[in-house]
Each structure stands twice: as C-alpha cells, then as structure tokens.
C-alpha cells in the first residue's frame, strides 16, 4: 500500500493529524524512504491506531449494510413507479398525435418561447459519505450553468437535497438559488408535487422559458450517470424531436436515448414501441375536449417525471454510499493488516533487542 | 366476458385484474363501463371508483383525479393517488369529512378556498369509498 509510508510518518507527528497537506506528506514519505528509523512510532501508538482503524471499519461496515437495505427499498420504488410512467407516456403520445392532426395545440406547458432564463432543478442527496455522488451533480450543474451563460442565457437554480443547497447557498454571489428542498428518506407524490408546483408557477408565470432537470440516473448498483433532461416546455423544438410528444431538445437531452418511460430502451426502440401501443385508433372517443384532457394530463406527467427523478436520485445515492462504504471497509481491513504487521515486527525487534542485551550482559 | 382493469398510481399498481363492471367518476359525471366498451379516453374527477369483480362483489377505491382509457377490453386508470376503500377506517374518514366541511365554510381568501375545496373533495371521495355501493 502506497499510503503506508506517508501514514507511518504521521505517527511521529502525533498520529492524530490525518489531514497532512500533500507537500508535507511527500516530504515525510521521502524522509521515510531514506531513513526508516526516523519514522518509527512507538508500539503503543500503533496499537491505538489499530484500535481506531478497527472501530472505523465497524462503522463503515454498518453503514454499508444500512445503505444496502435502503437501496433495495429505493430500487423497488423505482420499479413500481415504472408502469405509471410508461402508461402515461403512451397516453400523452396518443393524445398529442391526435391533437396535432386535429388542431393547433395551445397549452401553457407546451409554450416554446425564446429562452432568456432557464430554471435548473438539480437533485443531490441530503448527506455525504457517498463517494462522488453529490460532487458529480454539483460539477454537472456548474458546467451546465457555464454552458448556458456562454450562450447568453441566464440560469437560476432550484436545489433538491441538503448537500446541493449548502453548496450553492455559499456561492450566491455567482448563482441564483430560488428555492431549496430536502430529498427526504422516501420520496412520495407529496414531495414531488411540492417541487412540481414551484416549477409550474415559475414556467407558466413566465419567469423562466425552459426548465431542466439534472439528476443521477440509476443504471445499476455499480453504475449511475448524472444526466441533464429538459422538462419544460414539452413540445419538440423544430426538427430536433420528431415523434415523441413528451421529449424536447434532443440535442442535449441525454435521457432521450434512454427514454422517459424505462431505463433500458434506446430511442428508436422506444419510439416505435410508443407508436404501436400509444397510437390511439381512429375510433377513440374523447369524453372531454382533447384540449381539456391535455391540460390535465401534462401536470400529471410533470409530477411523474419529478417523482421519478427524485426516486432515481435517491436510489443512486444509496448505491453510491454502499459502494463508498464497501471500499472504505476494504481499505480499513488492508490498513489494519499492514499496521498489525508493523506492530508485530516492532514488538519482535524489541524482544530481540532485549535478548541481545541480556546475552551480551551475561557474556561480560 | 370480463374487463381487465389496472389502477396505476405513481407509487404502485393498486389493482390489476378482471372485473365485470366499473363505475368511474369522470369530470363530466358518473360513467359505467361494461366489457366490450368502445375505445374511450376520459379525465377522472376526485371521487370514488367502484369495481364489480367476478364474485359479484363491489370493491371501492377513492381516486384523486387522473385519466382512464379503454381499449380492447382493457381499462387503464392513471391516477395521482388512490386508496382502497377497505384500507380506510370509517370513523376517521367521517371525522375528516366533517373537519374538511368546517374548513370549507371558514375559508375566506381565494387561495384558502381552493385548498379547502380540494381537501373537502378528497375527504368526500374517501368517505364514499367506505360506503357500500347503493
């Protein structure tokens, strides 16, 4: 283990100061390499260190198990939410094609206006200790804001999750944070509704002309991607999105390749699937005016999308925490092994030294 | 001949199975659906949903608004939120209904009024879901 050289030297410095500056650590490591003796910690120090590493390992092990149990629950939530999302997309697609063939669609959520300001809704976790999870999202958000600014578009942020809220609230001079929410332990329709209400009023009120979601897509337990998805407006902009009534701005819509109904299909397959299932036949009776149906369908779709983003984000967070804690436990185990070796070596050396002293004394 | 009904909420699939008859509360009034219905799309109101299963028993659900489509003998309900009538306790539901009614009468500002109205309609839907089909 490479870190051992550096770590060992920190014992001489007092042991407690784990956060050695990189340059210091490098110096210490060099010193350790050229003259090992200068880096000797007392046996008691090593013993204490082993004890503390052992305790840390117990904690990280427990956290891993907790995260594993929770990730299962979160995964179930994602899976049980899928029928709703896919049916809704089917329905929306059908209504949309019908409307397009019949008349001009006019719903506030479909309004494509020249974009001056974008609302970015970014989903982080409430807690840390989950590897790069929060950081990836924060970096992606910053990057997206920079991209928008470069093209002369303003951006404001709506943060979901304590970590993201904290990060951007410290940087209010650079970023405009409009609202913050907590992710919570179990996102339900209620939470997503609250977020969707804010988005809805912002967009329909004309404060922003586009709404984007940045969240971590749950791919599997070991892999998840931070993605940018356009939520509003819901109409395809020009030639970018041709078939799907719910998807927009495919150029930078990374989710598009995964579709909004299921994580597993590619664009082509999904759209053709929609064409088969979602296409209403000509005889379909609209009990209400199609316009009226669309007006009520779109908020439902929006809430569903926000809920899914919340669920996926939570599932990814827990999976990331599970992985982080797993490698932390592995590291602790490795560290413990090396320290024990060091300790035994030191102890043996001490005993040998004492024997030599006794033997030497008896000879004289 | 039966109708395949799926009641889908964002959280879960609450009911998925065959029924003989379904009664929906649509935005334009109560609607009964029997097998072999013509393809239809309708918006659902906050209100009760009743299903008659193969044993001729009526099941009730409180549905908080959404949509229903009928196609090829399959009725799909996509709703914001739904609760099964059997999971609701009659006493609490009645209490909530009277509370919601009182709040509705007290509401003064337009925003309060809208909120109270929605709460009242939800409470009423739950109350009706606990009642047996008349």
mmCIF file of C-alpha atoms in Angstrom, chain B:
data_model
loop_
_atom_site.group_PDB
_atom_site.id
_atom_site.type_symbol
_atom_site.label_atom_id
_atom_site.label_comp_id
_atom_site.label_asym_id
_atom_site.label_seq_id
_atom_site.Cartn_x
_atom_site.Cartn_y
_atom_site.Cartn_z
ATOM 1 C CA UNK B 1 -66.650 -11.786 -20.571
ATOM 2 C CA UNK B 2 -64.609 -9.566 -18.320
ATOM 3 C CA UNK B 3 -62.801 -6.290 -18.454
ATOM 4 C CA UNK B 4 -59.150 -6.098 -17.480
ATOM 5 C CA UNK B 5 -58.666 -3.185 -15.124
ATOM 6 C CA UNK B 6 -55.361 -1.696 -13.966
ATOM 7 C CA UNK B 7 -55.381 1.106 -11.447
ATOM 8 C CA UNK B 8 -51.958 2.728 -11.576
ATOM 9 C CA UNK B 9 -50.616 5.392 -9.219
ATOM 10 C CA UNK B 10 -47.130 6.924 -9.363
ATOM 11 C CA UNK B 11 -46.125 4.699 -6.434
ATOM 12 C CA UNK B 12 -47.628 1.352 -7.291
ATOM 13 C CA UNK B 13 -50.200 -0.667 -9.191
ATOM 14 C CA UNK B 14 -53.140 -0.770 -6.827
ATOM 15 C CA UNK B 15 -55.390 -3.130 -8.740
ATOM 16 C CA UNK B 16 -54.697 -5.307 -11.720
ATOM 17 C CA UNK B 17 -57.253 -7.917 -12.592
ATOM 18 C CA UNK B 18 -60.510 -8.785 -14.295
ATOM 19 C CA UNK B 19 -63.803 -7.134 -13.363
ATOM 20 C CA UNK B 20 -67.321 -7.376 -14.731
ATOM 21 C CA UNK B 21 -68.290 -3.773 -14.372
ATOM 22 C CA UNK B 22 -66.594 -0.496 -13.447
ATOM 23 C CA UNK B 23 -68.101 2.774 -12.288
ATOM 24 C CA UNK B 24 -65.904 5.826 -12.839
ATOM 25 C CA UNK B 25 -66.310 9.376 -11.569
ATOM 26 C CA UNK B 26 -65.370 11.368 -14.638
ATOM 27 C CA UNK B 27 -65.225 15.136 -14.846
ATOM 28 C CA UNK B 28 -68.499 15.026 -16.744
ATOM 29 C CA UNK B 29 -70.282 12.733 -14.314
ATOM 30 C CA UNK B 30 -70.576 9.116 -13.284
ATOM 31 C CA UNK B 31 -69.871 6.570 -16.008
ATOM 32 C CA UNK B 32 -70.434 2.836 -16.067
ATOM 33 C CA UNK B 33 -68.157 0.613 -18.140
ATOM 34 C CA UNK B 34 -69.058 -2.894 -19.215
ATOM 35 C CA UNK B 35 -66.965 -5.326 -21.255
ATOM 36 C CA UNK B 36 -66.692 -4.641 -24.994
ATOM 37 C CA UNK B 37 -66.857 -0.914 -24.495
ATOM 38 C CA UNK B 38 -65.827 1.317 -27.380
ATOM 39 C CA UNK B 39 -62.323 2.843 -27.125
ATOM 40 C CA UNK B 40 -62.539 5.854 -24.861
ATOM 41 C CA UNK B 41 -60.373 8.395 -23.106
ATOM 42 C CA UNK B 42 -61.724 10.352 -20.179
ATOM 43 C CA UNK B 43 -60.460 12.568 -17.378
ATOM 44 C CA UNK B 44 -61.285 11.421 -13.854
ATOM 45 C CA UNK B 45 -62.586 13.589 -11.068
ATOM 46 C CA UNK B 46 -61.637 13.269 -7.416
ATOM 47 C CA UNK B 47 -64.199 10.696 -6.393
ATOM 48 C CA UNK B 48 -64.962 7.049 -5.770
ATOM 49 C CA UNK B 49 -64.195 4.249 -8.205
ATOM 50 C CA UNK B 50 -66.222 1.054 -7.953
ATOM 51 C CA UNK B 51 -65.359 -2.280 -9.493
ATOM 52 C CA UNK B 52 -67.524 -5.404 -9.558
ATOM 53 C CA UNK B 53 -65.300 -8.455 -9.520
ATOM 54 C CA UNK B 54 -66.054 -11.948 -10.771
ATOM 55 C CA UNK B 55 -67.696 -12.905 -7.466
ATOM 56 C CA UNK B 56 -70.217 -10.094 -7.965
ATOM 57 C CA UNK B 57 -68.712 -8.157 -5.095
ATOM 58 C CA UNK B 58 -68.288 -4.407 -5.352
ATOM 59 C CA UNK B 59 -64.866 -3.004 -4.492
ATOM 60 C CA UNK B 60 -64.424 0.680 -3.777
ATOM 61 C CA UNK B 61 -61.457 2.970 -4.212
ATOM 62 C CA UNK B 62 -61.010 6.649 -3.540
ATOM 63 C CA UNK B 63 -59.365 8.150 -6.615
ATOM 64 C CA UNK B 64 -57.746 11.596 -6.537
ATOM 65 C CA UNK B 65 -58.077 12.607 -10.151
ATOM 66 C CA UNK B 66 -56.402 11.281 -13.264
ATOM 67 C CA UNK B 67 -57.281 9.545 -16.527
ATOM 68 C CA UNK B 68 -58.876 6.426 -17.830
ATOM 69 C CA UNK B 69 -58.541 4.762 -21.212
ATOM 70 C CA UNK B 70 -60.459 1.850 -22.551
ATOM 71 C CA UNK B 71 -59.106 -0.165 -25.407
ATOM 72 C CA UNK B 72 -59.581 -3.825 -26.356
ATOM 73 C CA UNK B 73 -61.393 -4.680 -23.134
ATOM 74 C CA UNK B 74 -58.599 -3.191 -21.048
ATOM 75 C CA UNK B 75 -59.389 -0.300 -18.762
ATOM 76 C CA UNK B 76 -56.308 1.586 -17.620
ATOM 77 C CA UNK B 77 -56.660 4.182 -14.905
ATOM 78 C CA UNK B 78 -53.742 6.521 -14.371
ATOM 79 C CA UNK B 79 -54.324 8.498 -11.221
ATOM 80 C CA UNK B 80 -52.498 10.920 -8.957
ATOM 81 C CA UNK B 81 -53.291 8.980 -5.862
ATOM 82 C CA UNK B 82 -55.699 6.241 -4.902
ATOM 83 C CA UNK B 83 -56.719 4.403 -1.771
ATOM 84 C CA UNK B 84 -58.608 1.194 -1.390
ATOM 85 C CA UNK B 85 -61.915 1.507 0.469
ATOM 86 C CA UNK B 86 -61.084 -1.418 2.727
ATOM 87 C CA UNK B 87 -57.878 0.261 3.920
ATOM 88 C CA UNK B 88 -59.821 3.279 5.151
ATOM 89 C CA UNK B 89 -61.293 3.449 8.621
ATOM 90 C CA UNK B 90 -64.839 4.651 8.613
ATOM 91 C CA UNK B 91 -64.689 6.654 11.853
ATOM 92 C CA UNK B 92 -61.560 8.630 10.891
ATOM 93 C CA UNK B 93 -62.848 9.232 7.405
ATOM 94 C CA UNK B 94 -66.126 10.634 8.715
ATOM 95 C CA UNK B 95 -64.294 12.813 11.173
ATOM 96 C CA UNK B 96 -62.027 14.163 8.432
ATOM 97 C CA UNK B 97 -65.028 14.859 6.245
ATOM 98 C CA UNK B 98 -66.730 16.990 8.883
ATOM 99 C CA UNK B 99 -63.427 18.772 9.560
ATOM 100 C CA UNK B 100 -62.956 19.471 5.851
ATOM 101 C CA UNK B 101 -66.521 20.747 5.644
ATOM 102 C CA UNK B 102 -65.933 23.144 8.525
ATOM 103 C CA UNK B 103 -62.686 24.352 6.948
ATOM 104 C CA UNK B 104 -64.507 24.945 3.679
ATOM 105 C CA UNK B 105 -67.088 27.136 5.389
ATOM 106 C CA UNK B 106 -64.417 29.084 7.225
ATOM 107 C CA UNK B 107 -62.144 29.706 4.234
ATOM 108 C CA UNK B 108 -62.003 33.372 3.299
ATOM 109 C CA UNK B 109 -59.188 34.090 0.814
ATOM 110 C CA UNK B 110 -59.371 32.569 -2.697
ATOM 111 C CA UNK B 111 -56.229 30.505 -2.181
ATOM 112 C CA UNK B 112 -57.594 29.080 1.077
ATOM 113 C CA UNK B 113 -60.876 28.368 -0.592
ATOM 114 C CA UNK B 114 -59.291 26.359 -3.400
ATOM 115 C CA UNK B 115 -57.216 24.403 -0.931
ATOM 116 C CA UNK B 116 -60.235 23.721 1.287
ATOM 117 C CA UNK B 117 -62.314 22.676 -1.687
ATOM 118 C CA UNK B 118 -59.731 20.147 -2.801
ATOM 119 C CA UNK B 119 -59.382 18.831 0.741
ATOM 120 C CA UNK B 120 -63.157 18.522 1.010
ATOM 121 C CA UNK B 121 -63.446 16.684 -2.276
ATOM 122 C CA UNK B 122 -60.729 14.267 -1.252
ATOM 123 C CA UNK B 123 -62.351 13.674 2.114
ATOM 124 C CA UNK B 124 -65.675 13.114 0.395
ATOM 125 C CA UNK B 125 -64.156 10.653 -2.072
ATOM 126 C CA UNK B 126 -62.664 8.694 0.821
ATOM 127 C CA UNK B 127 -65.974 8.778 2.643
ATOM 128 C CA UNK B 128 -67.856 7.494 -0.366
ATOM 129 C CA UNK B 129 -65.286 4.762 -0.887
ATOM 130 C CA UNK B 130 -66.068 3.378 2.569
ATOM 131 C CA UNK B 131 -69.782 3.181 1.823
ATOM 132 C CA UNK B 132 -71.190 0.068 0.217
ATOM 133 C CA UNK B 133 -72.491 0.521 -3.298
ATOM 134 C CA UNK B 134 -76.082 1.702 -3.195
#
